[in-house]
Coordinates of C-alpha atoms and ligand atoms in Angstrom, one line a residue:
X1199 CA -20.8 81.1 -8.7
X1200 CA -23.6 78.8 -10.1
X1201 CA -25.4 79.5 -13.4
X1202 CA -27.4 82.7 -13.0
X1203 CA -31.0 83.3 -14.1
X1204 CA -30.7 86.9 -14.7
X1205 CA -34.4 86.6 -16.3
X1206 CA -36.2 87.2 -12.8
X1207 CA -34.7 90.1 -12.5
X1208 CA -33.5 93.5 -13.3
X1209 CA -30.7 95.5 -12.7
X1210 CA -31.1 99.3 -11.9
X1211 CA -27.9 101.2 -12.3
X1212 CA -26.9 104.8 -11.0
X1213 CA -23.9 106.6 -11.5
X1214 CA -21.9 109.2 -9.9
X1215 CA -19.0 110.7 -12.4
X1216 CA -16.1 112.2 -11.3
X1217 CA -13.8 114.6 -13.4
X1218 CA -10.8 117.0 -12.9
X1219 CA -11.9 120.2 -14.6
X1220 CA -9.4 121.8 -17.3
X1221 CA -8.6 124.7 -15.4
X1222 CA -4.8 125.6 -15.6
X1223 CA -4.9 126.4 -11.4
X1224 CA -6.4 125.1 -8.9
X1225 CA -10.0 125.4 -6.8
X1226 CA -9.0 128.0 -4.3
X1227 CA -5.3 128.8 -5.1
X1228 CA -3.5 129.7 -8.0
X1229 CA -1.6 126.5 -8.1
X1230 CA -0.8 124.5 -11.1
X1231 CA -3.2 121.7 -12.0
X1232 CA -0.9 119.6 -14.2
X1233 CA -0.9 116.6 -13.8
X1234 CA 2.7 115.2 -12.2
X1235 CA 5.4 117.0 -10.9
X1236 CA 7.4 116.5 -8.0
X1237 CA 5.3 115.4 -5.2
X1238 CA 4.2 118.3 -3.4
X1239 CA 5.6 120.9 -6.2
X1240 CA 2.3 122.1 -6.9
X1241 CA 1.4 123.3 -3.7
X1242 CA 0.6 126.5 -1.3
X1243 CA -0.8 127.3 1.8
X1244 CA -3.7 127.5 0.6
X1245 CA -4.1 123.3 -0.9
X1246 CA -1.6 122.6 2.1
X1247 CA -4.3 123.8 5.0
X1248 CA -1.9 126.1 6.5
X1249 CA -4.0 128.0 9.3
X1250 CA -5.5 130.7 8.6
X1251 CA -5.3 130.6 4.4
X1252 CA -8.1 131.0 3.0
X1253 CA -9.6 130.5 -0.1
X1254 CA -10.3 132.2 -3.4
X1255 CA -13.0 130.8 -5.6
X1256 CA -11.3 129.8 -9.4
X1257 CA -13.9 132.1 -11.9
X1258 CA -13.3 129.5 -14.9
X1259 CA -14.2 127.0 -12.5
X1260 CA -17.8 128.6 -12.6
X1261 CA -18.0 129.0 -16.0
X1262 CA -17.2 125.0 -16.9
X1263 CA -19.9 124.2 -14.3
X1264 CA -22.3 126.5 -16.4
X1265 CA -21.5 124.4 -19.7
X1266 CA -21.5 121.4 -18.2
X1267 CA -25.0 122.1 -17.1
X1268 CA -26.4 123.5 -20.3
X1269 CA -25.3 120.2 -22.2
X1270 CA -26.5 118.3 -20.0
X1271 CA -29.9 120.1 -19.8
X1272 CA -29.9 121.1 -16.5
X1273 CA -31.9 123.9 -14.2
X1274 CA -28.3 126.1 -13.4
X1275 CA -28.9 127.7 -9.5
X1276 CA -28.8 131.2 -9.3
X1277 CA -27.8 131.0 -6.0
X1278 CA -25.5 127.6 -4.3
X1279 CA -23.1 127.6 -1.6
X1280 CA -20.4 125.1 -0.7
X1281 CA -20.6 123.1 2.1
X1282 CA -17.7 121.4 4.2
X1283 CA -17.3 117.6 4.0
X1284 CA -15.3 116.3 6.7
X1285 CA -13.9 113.1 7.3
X1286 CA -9.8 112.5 8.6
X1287 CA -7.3 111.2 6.2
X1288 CA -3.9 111.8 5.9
X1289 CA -4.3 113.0 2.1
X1290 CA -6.6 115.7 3.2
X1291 CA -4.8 118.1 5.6
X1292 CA -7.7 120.6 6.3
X1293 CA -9.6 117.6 8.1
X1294 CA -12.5 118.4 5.2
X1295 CA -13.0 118.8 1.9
X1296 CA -14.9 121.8 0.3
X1297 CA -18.2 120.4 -1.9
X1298 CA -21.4 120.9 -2.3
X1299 CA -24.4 119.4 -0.6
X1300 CA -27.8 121.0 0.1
X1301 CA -27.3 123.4 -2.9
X1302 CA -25.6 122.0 -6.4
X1303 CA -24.4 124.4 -8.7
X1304 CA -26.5 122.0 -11.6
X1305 CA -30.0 120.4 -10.8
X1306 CA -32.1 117.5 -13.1
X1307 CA -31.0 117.4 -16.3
X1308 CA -30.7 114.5 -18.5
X1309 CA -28.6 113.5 -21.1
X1310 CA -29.4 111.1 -24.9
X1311 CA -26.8 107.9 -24.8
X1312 CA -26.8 106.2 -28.2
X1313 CA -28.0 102.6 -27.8
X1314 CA -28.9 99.7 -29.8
X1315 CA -32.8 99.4 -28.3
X1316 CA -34.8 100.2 -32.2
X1317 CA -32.6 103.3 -32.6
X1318 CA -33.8 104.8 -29.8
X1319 CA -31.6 106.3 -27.4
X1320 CA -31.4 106.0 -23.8
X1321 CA -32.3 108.6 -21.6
X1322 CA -30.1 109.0 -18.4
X1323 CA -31.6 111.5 -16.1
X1324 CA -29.7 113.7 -13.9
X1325 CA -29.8 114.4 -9.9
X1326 CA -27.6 116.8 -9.8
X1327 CA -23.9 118.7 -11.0
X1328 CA -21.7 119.8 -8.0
X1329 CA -18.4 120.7 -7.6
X1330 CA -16.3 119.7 -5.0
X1331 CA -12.0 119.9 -4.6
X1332 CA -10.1 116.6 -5.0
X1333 CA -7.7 115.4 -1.6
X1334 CA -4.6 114.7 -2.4
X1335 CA -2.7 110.9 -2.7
X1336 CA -0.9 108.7 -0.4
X1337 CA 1.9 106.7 -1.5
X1338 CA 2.6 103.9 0.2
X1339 CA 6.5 102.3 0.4
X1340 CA 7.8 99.1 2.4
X1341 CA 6.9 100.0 6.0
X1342 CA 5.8 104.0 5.4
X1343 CA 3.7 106.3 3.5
X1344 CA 4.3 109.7 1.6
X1345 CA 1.7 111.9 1.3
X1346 CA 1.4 114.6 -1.9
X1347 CA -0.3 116.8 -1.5
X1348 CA -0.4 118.0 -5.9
X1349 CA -4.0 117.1 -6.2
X1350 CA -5.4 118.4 -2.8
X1351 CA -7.6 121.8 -4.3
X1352 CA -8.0 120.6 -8.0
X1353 CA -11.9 121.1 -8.8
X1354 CA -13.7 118.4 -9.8
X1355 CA -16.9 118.3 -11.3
X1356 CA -19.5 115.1 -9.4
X1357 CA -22.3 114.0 -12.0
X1358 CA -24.7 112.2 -10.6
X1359 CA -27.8 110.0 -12.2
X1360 CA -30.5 108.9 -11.6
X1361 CA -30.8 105.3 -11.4
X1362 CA -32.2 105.0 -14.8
X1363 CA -29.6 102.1 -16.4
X1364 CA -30.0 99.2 -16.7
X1365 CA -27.4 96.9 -17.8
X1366 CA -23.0 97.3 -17.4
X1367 CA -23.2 97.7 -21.8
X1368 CA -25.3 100.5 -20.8
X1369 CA -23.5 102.2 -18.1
X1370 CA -20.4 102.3 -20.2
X1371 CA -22.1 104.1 -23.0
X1372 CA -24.0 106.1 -20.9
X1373 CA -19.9 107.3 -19.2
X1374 CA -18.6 107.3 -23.3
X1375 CA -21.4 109.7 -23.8
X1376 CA -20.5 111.9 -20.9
X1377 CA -16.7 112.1 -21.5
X1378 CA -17.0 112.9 -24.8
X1379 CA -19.8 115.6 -24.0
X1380 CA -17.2 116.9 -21.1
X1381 CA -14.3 116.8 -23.8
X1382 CA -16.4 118.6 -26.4
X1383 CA -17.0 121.6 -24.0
X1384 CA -13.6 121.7 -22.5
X1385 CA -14.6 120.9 -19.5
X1386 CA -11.9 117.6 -18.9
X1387 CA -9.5 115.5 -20.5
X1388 CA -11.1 112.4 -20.2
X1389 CA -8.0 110.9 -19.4
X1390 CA -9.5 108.1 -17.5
X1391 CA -5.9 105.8 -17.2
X1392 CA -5.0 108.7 -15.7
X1393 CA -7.8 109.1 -13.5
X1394 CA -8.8 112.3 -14.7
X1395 CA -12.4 110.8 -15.3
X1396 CA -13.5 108.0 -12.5
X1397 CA -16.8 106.6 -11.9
X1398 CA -18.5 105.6 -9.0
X1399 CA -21.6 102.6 -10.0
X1400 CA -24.4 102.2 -7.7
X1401 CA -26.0 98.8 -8.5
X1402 CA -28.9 97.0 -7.0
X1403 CA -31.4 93.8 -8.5
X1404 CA -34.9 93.7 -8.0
X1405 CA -37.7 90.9 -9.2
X1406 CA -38.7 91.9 -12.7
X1407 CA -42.1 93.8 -12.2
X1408 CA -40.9 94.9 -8.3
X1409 CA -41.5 99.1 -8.1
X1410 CA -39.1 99.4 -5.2
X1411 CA -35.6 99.4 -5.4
X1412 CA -33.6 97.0 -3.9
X1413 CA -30.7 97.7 -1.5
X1414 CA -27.3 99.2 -3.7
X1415 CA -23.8 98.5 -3.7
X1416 CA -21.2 100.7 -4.5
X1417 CA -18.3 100.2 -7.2
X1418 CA -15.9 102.8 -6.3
X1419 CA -13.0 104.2 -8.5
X1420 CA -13.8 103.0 -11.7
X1421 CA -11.9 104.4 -14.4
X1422 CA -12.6 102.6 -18.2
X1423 CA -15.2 101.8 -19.8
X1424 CA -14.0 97.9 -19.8
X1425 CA -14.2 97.9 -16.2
X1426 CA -17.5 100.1 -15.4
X1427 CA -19.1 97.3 -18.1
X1428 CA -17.4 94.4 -16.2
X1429 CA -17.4 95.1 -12.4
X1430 CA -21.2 95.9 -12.8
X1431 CA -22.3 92.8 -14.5
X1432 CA -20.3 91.1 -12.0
X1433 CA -21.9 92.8 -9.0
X1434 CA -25.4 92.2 -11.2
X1435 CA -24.3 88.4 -10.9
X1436 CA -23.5 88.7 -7.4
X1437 CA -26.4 89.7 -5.8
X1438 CA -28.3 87.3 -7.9
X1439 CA -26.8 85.2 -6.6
X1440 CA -27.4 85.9 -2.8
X1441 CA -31.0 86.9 -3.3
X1442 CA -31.5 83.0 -5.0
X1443 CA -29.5 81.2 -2.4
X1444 CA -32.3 82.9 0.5
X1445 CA -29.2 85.7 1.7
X1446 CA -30.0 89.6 1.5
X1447 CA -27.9 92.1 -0.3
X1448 CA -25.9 94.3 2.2
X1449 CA -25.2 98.1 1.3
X1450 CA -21.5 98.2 1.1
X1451 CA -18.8 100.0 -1.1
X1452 CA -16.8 97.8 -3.3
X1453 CA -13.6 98.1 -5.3
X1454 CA -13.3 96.1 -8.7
X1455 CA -10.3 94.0 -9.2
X1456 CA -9.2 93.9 -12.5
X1457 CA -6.7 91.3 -12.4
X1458 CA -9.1 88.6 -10.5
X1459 CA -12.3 90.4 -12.5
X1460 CA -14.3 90.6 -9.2
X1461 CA -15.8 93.0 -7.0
X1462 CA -14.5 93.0 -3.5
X1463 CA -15.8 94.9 -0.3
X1464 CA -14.0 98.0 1.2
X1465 CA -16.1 99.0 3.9
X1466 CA -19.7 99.5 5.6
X1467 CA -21.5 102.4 3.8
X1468 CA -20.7 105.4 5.4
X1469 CA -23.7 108.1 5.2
X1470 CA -24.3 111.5 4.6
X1471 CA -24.6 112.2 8.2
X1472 CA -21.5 110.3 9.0
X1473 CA -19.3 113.7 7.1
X1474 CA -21.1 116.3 9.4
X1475 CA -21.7 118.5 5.9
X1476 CA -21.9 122.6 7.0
X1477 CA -21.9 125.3 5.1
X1478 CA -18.1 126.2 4.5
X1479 CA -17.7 130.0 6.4
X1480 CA -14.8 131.2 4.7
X1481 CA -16.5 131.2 1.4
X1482 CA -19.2 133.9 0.2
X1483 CA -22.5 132.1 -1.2
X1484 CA -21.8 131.4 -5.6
X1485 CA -24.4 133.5 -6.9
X1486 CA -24.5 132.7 -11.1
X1487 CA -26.8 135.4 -12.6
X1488 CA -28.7 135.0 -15.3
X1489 CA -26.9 136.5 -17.8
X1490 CA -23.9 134.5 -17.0
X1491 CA -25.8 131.7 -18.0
X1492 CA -27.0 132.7 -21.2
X1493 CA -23.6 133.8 -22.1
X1494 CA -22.2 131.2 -21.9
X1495 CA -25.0 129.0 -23.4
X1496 CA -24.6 131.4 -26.4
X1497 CA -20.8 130.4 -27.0
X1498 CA -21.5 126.6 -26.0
X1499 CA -19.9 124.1 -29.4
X1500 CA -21.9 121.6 -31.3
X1501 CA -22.4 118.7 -29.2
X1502 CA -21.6 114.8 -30.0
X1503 CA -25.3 114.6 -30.3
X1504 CA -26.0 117.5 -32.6
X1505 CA -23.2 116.6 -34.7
X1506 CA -24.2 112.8 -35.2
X1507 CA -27.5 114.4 -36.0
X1508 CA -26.1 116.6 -38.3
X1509 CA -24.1 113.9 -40.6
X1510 CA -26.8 111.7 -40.7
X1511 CA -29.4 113.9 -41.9
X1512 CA -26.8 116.3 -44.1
X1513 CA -23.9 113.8 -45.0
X1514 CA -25.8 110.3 -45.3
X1515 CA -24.0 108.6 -42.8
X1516 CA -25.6 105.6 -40.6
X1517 CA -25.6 106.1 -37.1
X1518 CA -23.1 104.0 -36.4
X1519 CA -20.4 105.9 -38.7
X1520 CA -21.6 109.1 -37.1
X1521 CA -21.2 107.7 -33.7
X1522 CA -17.2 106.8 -34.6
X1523 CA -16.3 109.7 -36.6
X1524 CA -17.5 112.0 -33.2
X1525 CA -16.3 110.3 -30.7
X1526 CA -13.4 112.6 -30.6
X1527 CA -13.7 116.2 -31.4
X1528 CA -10.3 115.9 -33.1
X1529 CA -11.6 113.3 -35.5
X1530 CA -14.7 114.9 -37.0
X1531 CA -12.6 117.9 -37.2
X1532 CA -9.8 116.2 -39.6
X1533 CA -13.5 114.3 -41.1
X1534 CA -15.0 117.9 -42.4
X1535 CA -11.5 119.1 -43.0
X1536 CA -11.5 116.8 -46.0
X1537 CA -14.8 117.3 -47.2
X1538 CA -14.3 120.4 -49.3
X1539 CA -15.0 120.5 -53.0
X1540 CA -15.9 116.6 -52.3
X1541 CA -19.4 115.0 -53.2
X1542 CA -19.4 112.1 -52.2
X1543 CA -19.3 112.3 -48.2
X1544 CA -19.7 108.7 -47.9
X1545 CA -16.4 107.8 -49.3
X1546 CA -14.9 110.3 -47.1
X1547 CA -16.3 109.1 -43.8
X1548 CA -15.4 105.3 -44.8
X1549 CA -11.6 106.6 -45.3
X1550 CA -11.5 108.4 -42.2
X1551 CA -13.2 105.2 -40.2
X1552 CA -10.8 102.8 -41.9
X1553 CA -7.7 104.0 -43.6
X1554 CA -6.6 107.0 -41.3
X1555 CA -8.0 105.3 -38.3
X1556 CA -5.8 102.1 -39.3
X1557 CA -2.8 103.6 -39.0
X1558 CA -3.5 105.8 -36.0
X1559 CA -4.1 102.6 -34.3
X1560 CA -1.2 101.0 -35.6
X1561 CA 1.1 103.9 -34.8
X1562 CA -0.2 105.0 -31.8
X1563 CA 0.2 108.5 -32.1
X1564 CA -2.2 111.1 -32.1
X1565 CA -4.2 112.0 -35.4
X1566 CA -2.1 114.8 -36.1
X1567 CA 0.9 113.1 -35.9
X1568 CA 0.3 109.9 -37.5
X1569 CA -1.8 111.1 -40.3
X1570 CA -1.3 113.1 -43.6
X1571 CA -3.1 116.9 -43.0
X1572 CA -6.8 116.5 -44.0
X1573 CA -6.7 118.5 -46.9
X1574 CA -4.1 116.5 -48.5
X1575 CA -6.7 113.0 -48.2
X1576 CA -9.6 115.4 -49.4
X1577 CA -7.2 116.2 -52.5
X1578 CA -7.3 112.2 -52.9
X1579 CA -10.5 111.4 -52.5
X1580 CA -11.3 114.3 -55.2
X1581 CA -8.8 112.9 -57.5
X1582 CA -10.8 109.2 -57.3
X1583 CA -13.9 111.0 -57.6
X1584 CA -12.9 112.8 -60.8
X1585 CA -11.4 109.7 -62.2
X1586 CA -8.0 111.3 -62.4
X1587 CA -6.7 108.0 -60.0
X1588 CA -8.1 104.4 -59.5
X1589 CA -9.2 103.5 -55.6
X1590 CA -6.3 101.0 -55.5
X1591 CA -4.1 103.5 -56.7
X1592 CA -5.6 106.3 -53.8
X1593 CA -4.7 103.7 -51.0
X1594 CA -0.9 103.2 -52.6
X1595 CA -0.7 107.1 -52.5
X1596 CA -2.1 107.0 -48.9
X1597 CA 0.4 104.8 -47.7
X1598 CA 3.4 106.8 -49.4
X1599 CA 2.0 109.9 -48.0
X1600 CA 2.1 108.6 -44.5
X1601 CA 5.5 108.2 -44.8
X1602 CA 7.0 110.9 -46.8
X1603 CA 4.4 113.7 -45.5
X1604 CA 4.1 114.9 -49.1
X1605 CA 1.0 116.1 -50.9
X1606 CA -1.4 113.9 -52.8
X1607 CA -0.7 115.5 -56.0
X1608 CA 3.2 115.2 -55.7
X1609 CA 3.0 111.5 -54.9
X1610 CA 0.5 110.3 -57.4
X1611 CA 2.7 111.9 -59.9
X1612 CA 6.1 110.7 -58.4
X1613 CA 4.5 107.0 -58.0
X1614 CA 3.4 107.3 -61.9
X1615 CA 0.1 106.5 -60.6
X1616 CA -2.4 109.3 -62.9
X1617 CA -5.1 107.5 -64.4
X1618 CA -5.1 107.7 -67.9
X1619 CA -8.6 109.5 -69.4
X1620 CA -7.2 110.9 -72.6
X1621 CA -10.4 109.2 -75.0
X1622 CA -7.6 109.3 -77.8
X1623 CA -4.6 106.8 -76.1
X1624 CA -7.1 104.2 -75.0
X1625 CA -9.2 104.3 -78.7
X1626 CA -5.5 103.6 -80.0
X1627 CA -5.1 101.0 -78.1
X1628 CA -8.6 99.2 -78.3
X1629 CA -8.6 99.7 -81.7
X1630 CA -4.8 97.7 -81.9
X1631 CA -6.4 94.5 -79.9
X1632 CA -9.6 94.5 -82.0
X1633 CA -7.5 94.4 -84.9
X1634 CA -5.2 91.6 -83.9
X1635 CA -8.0 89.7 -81.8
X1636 CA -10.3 89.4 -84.9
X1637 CA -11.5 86.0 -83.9
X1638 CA -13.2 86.7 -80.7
X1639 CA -14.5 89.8 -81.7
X1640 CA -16.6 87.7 -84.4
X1641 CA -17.3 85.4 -81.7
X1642 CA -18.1 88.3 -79.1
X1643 CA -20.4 90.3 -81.9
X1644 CA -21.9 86.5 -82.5
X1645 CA -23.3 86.5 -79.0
X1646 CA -20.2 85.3 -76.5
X1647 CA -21.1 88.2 -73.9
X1648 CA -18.4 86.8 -71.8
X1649 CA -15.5 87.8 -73.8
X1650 CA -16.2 91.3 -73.0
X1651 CA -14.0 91.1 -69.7
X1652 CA -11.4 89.7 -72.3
X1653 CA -10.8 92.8 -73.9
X1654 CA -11.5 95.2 -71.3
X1655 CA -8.8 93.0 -70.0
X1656 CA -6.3 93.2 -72.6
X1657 CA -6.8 97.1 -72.9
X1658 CA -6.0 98.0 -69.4
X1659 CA -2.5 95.8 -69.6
X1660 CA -2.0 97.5 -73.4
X1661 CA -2.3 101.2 -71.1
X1662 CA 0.1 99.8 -68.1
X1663 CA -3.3 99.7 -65.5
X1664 CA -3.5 102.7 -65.2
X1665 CA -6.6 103.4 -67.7
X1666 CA -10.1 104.9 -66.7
X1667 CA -12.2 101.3 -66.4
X1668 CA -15.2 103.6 -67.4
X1669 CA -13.5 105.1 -70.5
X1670 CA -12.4 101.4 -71.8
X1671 CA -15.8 100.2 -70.6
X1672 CA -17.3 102.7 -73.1
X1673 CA -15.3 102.8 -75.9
X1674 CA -15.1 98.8 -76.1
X1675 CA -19.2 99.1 -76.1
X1676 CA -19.3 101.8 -78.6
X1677 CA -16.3 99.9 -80.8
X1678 CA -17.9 96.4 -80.4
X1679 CA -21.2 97.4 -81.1
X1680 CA -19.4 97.6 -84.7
Ligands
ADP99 P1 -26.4 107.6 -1.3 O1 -27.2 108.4 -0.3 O2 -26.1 106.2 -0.9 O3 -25.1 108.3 -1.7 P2 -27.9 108.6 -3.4 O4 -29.4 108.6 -3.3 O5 -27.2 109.9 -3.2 O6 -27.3 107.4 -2.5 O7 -27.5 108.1 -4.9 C1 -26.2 107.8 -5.3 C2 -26.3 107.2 -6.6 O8 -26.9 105.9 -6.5 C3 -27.1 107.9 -7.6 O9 -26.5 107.8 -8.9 C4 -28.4 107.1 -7.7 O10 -29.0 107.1 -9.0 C5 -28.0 105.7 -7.4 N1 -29.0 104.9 -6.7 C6 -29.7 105.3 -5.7 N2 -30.5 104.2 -5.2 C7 -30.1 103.1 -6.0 C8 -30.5 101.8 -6.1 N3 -31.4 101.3 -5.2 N4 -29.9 101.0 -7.0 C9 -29.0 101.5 -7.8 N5 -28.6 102.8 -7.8 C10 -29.2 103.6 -6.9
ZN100 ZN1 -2.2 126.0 -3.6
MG101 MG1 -25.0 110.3 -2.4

């Protein structure tokens, strides 16, 4: 591809989210949703399409749709139905797969993704919330394929946006945003490497100033953030590209290739039409009263939004360190668990964000198993704020607590590393180097304000390093000031 002048133009970006719901059975059936197992272990007449089975609708299934909705601001319908969506493929045994069309559970909606433009977030609007069962997988070996059918009837949740993004940095913030709203509410894992959380980008250029859309393409299948950021300023590129060398843009779905880091067609678009969508017979109409709703939206957790909020008005923190220390639920958790009896909240987000994050990334494990309990770093962090240990000497303790699991106050006295305050031992010993240092303390009280350092020098070696800096600092003031 030549040069691109991506100045002509702009991109406009929808996307359509995909994500297993945390329910422990399935959609219909009171299969097991976990993820693995023998092929076909997790499986009944029911997922399998045995004739006449029919289906049960999953309760908790409802009531994830319902949070989902409320965080994401959405009108919740009263009254939906599910629809059949059929298309043939060996992974999908009944011939269709049960979604929703006409009627979404969700409606409108938007949600705030943090963003660099002035501090201002973006705001992504949304079409719709539906849910809709997943098929299940075929495996293909040498010169034939297996079919298992473990994730044919796990509910999914679709998302769908309007096409209100605008660059690939923004589409992945805008799925970062999602996930971590769907992980706050227990709706999914966000395991995207283990497709748990895929995304579908709809990307089209038009001239800069154009009202009208131009004609999409489809990324299908996407499943980190590297790759929705990637495959659409690819595709961006792409069409460029086209539209400048006289060609047109054809509507087509495309699959990213990660390894080559290009986009490459799969098929024609297929259309609504082409599924022959119905409403599904064996299923009564979901009707979600009121009431429902509204308890449920009384129960619903602080959201990543609310929470940055929150420790940037209450704890201080720039955006930025808000946005890291929520990302994950378990993280600002272990944050506020050491904040107790602390008052310096500062110091305890830029431990979090660099110490305990450190070594999570260099172990990785989990938080909880690669890092001391929070209390335990609170317990530090109090002990450098009272002046009962030196920074340095919190970071040594850190380290040795990460190994031996111990508490802060059994390894700062085990690794001899106290801080000495007593007034008394560092007057002694200040008073021993004036003494014997007679010279430069003429010189000093003569005007040489640069032998201070000197003797605040000499004082910390005479207590081992371990004295208070502020205690010497004062006493040498008060001592040299004759
Ligand atoms: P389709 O009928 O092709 O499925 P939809 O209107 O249902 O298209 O939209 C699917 C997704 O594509 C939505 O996220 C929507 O915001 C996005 N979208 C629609 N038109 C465009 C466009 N011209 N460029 C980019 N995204 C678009
Ligand atoms: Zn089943
Ligand atoms: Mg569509």
């Amino acid at each position: 591809m030549a040069t691109i002048n991506r100045e002509k133009y702009e991109a406009v970006i929808g996307l359509e989210i995909h994500t297993h719901l945390l329910t422990k059975s399935k959609m219909f059936c009171g299969c097991s949703t976990e993820f693995g197992g023998e092929p076909n272990d997790h499986t009944c007449p029911i997922c399998t399409a045995m004739p006449g089975a029919l289906p049960v609708l999953n309760q908790h299934v409802i009531e994830i749709a319902v949070r989902a909705g409320i965080a994401a601001h959405c009108e919740v319908a009263p009254y939906s139905i599910f629809d059949r969506k059929s298309y043939f493929y060996p992974d999908l045994p009944k011939g269709y797969q049960i979604s929703q069309y006409e009627t979404p559970v969700c409606k409108g909606g938007y949600i705030d993704v943090p963003s660099d433009k002035n501090g201002e977030p973006l705001r992504v609007r949304l079409v719709r919330i539906h849910l809709e069962e997943d098929a299940g997988k075929n495996i293909h070996e040498g010169n034939h394929s297996l079919v298992d059918l473990n994730r044919s009837g796990v509910p999914l949740l679709e998302i769908v946006s309007e096409p209100d993004i605008r660059s690939g940095a923004e589409a992945a913030a805008y799925v970062q945003e999602m996930r971590a709203i769907l992980r706050y509410i227990d709706a999914s894992d966000g395991r995207m490497e283990e497709g748990s959380l895929r995304c579908d980008c709809n990307v089209s250029v038009r001239p800069r100033g154009q009202k009208e859309f131009g004609v999409k393409t489809e990324i299908k299948n996407l499943n980190s953030f590297r790759f929705v950021e990637k495959a659409i300023e690819y595709e961006i590129d792409r069409q460029i590209d086209i539209i400048e060398s006289g060609g047109k843009v054809t509507q087509e779905t495309h699959l990213w290739d990660p390894v080559r880091e290009v986009t490459r067609p799969m098929r024609s678009k297929e259309y609504a039409n082409d599924y022959r969508y119905f409403p599904e017979p064996d299923l009564p109409p979901l009707i979600v009263p009121p009431d429902l709703v509204e308890a449920i939206r009384g129960e619903m957790p602080e959201l990543p939004a609310d929470r940055r909020a929150r420790y940037v008005k209450d704890f201080g923190l720039t955006p930025y360190e808000a946005g890291v220390l929520t990302a994950e639920r378990e993280i600002s958790a272990y944050f506020e668990a050491t904040l107790p009896g602390l008052k310096n909240r500062k110091t305890a987000a830029n431990w979090v964000m660099t110490e305990v994050l450190r070594i999570v990334h260099e172990s990785g494990k989990s938080l909880a198993e690669a890092a001391p309990a929070a209390i335990e770093v609170g317990a530090l962090l109090r002990m450098v704020e009272e002046s009962k240990i030196s920074l340095n000497a919190a970071k040594t303790s850190f380290a040795a607590m990460v190994k031996s699991g111990k508490s802060a106050e059994a390894t700062v006295a085990e690794l001899g590393l106290a801080q000495v305050s007593d007034e008394g031992a560092i007057a002694s010993a200040i008073d021993k180097i004036l003494a014997t240092e007679t010279e430069k303390v003429n010189e000093y009280r003569a005007g040489r304000d640069k032998l201070f350092g000197f003797f605040v020098g000499q004082a910390m070696k005479a207590m081992g390093g371990k004295a208070n800096p502020k205690v010497i600092n004062d006493l040498l003031r008060k001592k040299l000031a004759g």
